[in-house]
XYZ file of C-alpha atoms in Angstrom:
173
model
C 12.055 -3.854 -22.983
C 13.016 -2.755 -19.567
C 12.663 -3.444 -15.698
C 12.903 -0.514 -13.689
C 12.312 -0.429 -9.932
C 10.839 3.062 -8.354
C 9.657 4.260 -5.039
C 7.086 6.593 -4.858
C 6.865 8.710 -1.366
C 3.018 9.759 -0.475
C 5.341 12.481 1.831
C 6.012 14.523 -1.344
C 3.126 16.912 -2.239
C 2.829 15.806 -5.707
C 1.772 12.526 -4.334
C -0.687 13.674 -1.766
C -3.687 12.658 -3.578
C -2.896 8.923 -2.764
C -2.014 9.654 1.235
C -4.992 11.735 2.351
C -7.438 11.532 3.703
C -5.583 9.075 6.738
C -9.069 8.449 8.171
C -12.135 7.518 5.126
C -14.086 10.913 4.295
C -17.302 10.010 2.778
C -16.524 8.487 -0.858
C -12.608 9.089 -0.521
C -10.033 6.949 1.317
C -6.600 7.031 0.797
C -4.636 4.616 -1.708
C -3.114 1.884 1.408
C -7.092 1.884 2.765
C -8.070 0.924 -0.808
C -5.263 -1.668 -1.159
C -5.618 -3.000 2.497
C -9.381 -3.354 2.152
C -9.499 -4.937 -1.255
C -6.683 -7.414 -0.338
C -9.029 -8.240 3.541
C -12.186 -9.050 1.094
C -10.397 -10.944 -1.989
C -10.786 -8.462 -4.851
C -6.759 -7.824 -4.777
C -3.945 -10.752 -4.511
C -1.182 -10.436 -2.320
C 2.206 -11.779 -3.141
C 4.922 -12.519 -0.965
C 7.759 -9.952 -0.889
C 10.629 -12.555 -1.239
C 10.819 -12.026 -4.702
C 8.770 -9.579 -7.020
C 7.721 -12.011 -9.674
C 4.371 -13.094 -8.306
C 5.264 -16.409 -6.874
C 4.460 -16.938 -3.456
C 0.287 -16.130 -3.158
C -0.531 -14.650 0.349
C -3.971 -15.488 2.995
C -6.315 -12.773 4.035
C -4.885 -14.102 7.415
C -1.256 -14.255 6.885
C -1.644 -10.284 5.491
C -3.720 -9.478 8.788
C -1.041 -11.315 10.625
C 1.821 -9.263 8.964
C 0.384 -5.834 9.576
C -1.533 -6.080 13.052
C 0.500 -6.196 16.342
C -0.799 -8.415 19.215
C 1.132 -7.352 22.676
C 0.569 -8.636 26.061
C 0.013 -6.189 29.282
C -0.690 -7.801 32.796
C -3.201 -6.600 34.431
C -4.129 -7.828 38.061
C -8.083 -8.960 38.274
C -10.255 -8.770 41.288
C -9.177 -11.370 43.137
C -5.650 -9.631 43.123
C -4.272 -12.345 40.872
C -2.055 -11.020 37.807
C -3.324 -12.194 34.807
C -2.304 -11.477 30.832
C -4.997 -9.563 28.746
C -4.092 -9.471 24.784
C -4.023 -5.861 22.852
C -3.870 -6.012 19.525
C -2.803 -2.975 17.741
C -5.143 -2.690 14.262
C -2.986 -1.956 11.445
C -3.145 1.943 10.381
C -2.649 3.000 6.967
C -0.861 6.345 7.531
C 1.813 4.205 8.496
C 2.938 3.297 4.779
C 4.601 6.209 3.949
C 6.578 4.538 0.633
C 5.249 2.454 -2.520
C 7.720 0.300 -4.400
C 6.872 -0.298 -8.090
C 7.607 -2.681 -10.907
C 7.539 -1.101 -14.315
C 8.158 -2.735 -17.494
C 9.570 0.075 -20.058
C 9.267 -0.347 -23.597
C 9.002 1.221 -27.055
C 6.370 1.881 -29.067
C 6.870 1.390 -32.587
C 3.578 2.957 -33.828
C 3.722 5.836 -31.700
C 7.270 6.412 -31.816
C 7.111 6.766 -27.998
C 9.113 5.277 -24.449
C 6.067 4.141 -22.614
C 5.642 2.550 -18.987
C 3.733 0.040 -17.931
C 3.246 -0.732 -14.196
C 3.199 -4.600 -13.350
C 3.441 -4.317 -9.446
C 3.157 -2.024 -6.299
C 4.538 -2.833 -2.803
C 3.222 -1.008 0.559
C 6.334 -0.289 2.359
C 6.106 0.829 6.421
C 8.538 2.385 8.545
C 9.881 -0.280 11.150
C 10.762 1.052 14.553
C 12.106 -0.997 17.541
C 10.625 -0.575 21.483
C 12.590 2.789 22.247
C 10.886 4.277 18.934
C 14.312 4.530 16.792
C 14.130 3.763 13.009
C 15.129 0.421 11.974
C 14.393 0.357 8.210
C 12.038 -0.835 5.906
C 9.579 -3.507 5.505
C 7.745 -4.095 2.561
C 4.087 -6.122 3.371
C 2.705 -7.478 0.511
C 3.156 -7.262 -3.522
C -0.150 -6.623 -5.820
C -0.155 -7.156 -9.562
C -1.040 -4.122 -10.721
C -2.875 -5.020 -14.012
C -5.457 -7.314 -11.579
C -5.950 -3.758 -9.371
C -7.098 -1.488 -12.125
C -10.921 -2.259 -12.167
C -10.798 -1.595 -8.083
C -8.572 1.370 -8.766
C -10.611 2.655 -11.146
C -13.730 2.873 -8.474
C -11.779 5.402 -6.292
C -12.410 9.083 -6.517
C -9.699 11.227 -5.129
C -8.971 14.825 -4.368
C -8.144 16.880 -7.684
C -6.231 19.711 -6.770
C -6.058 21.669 -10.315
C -10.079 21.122 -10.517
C -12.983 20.584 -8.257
C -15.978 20.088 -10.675
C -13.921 17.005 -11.901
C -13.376 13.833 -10.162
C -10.541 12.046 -10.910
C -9.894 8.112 -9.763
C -6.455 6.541 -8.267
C -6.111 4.559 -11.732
C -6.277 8.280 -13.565
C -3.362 9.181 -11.691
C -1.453 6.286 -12.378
C-alpha cells in the first residue's frame, strides 16, 4: 500500500473533457461546476485543506466565503455625498485550472495487478495580487472522492473518440 500525491492540469488536452464547457451547455457542465454545485446544495463534503486526511468538515458558507470576492467601490449618490456600495465578485469555475489528488496504490493479489484507488480531489486556483502578477496556489476545499462517485456518475461529458456514446466524469476517472 501506497500514498501518492498527483496534480492533474484541465490545461492539457487529454484532460479537456473535465474543463469545458466554462459556461453549462444543456446537460454538460464542466467538472469544478459539478463539484462547486454539489458542495453549495450538500450532496458533496468539503474538507479543510490544512491537512488531507478529512479532518476539518467545511459550511456551505465558509466554501462561498473562500471562493467569492466582496470589494468596496465609492460611489457618490444624489445628494453628492460619497457613499460605499459592495461588489461581490461570484466565484467562476474556469478559474481552477489544477486538481490535486490523493491516491492510495496497492496490489492486487487475485489479479496480479498495481491498481489505484482515488480517496481525494482538491480544486486548486491561480492566486494573483492587485497589479494581476501570479502569486501561487491556493487550494479551496478537499472532497472524499469515494462519497462523489454517485454525483459523478450523473455527469455526461464530451467523448472525443465517439459521439453516439456518452460517457460520465466517474468513467473517466
Amino acid at each position: 500500500l501506497k500514498r501518492i500525491w498527483q496534480v492533474i492540469d484541465l490545461r492539457e488536452k487529454i484532460n479537456h473533457p473535465l474543463y469545458f464547457p466554462t459556461e453549462k451547455i444543456m446537460d454538460r457542465k464542466s467538472l469544478t461546476q459539478v463539484v462547486y454545485a454539489s458542495v453549495l446544495e450538500g450532496t458533496i463534503t468539503p474538507y479543510g485543506t490544512l491537512d488531507d486526511e478529512f479532518t476539518v468538515q467545511l459550511t456551505r458558507a465558509e466554501v462561498e466565503q473562500m471562493t467569492t470576492k466582496v470589494d468596496t467601490q465609492f460611489i457618490e449618490n444624489s445628494s453628492g455625498e460619497i457613499e460605499p456600495v459592495p461588489i461581490k465578485e461570484e466565484f467562476n469555475p474556469a478559474n481552477v485550472k489544477r486538481y490535486r489528488l490523493k491516491e492510495e496504490w496497492f496490489f492486487d493479489n487475485q489479479k496480479s495487478v498495481l491498481e489505484a484507488r482515488i480517496i481525494g480531489m482538491c480544486p486548486v486556483t491561480e492566486k494573483f495580487d492587485e497589479l494581476g502578477e501570479f502569486k501561487g496556489e491556493l487550494p479551496l476545499f478537499w472532497i472524499y472522492f469515494p462519497e462523489s462517485r454517485v454525483t459523478f456518475a450523473n455527469i455526461p461529458v464530451y467523448n472525443i473518440h465517439n459521439d453516439a456514446e456518452r460517457i460520465t466524469v466517474e468513467d473517466i476517472f
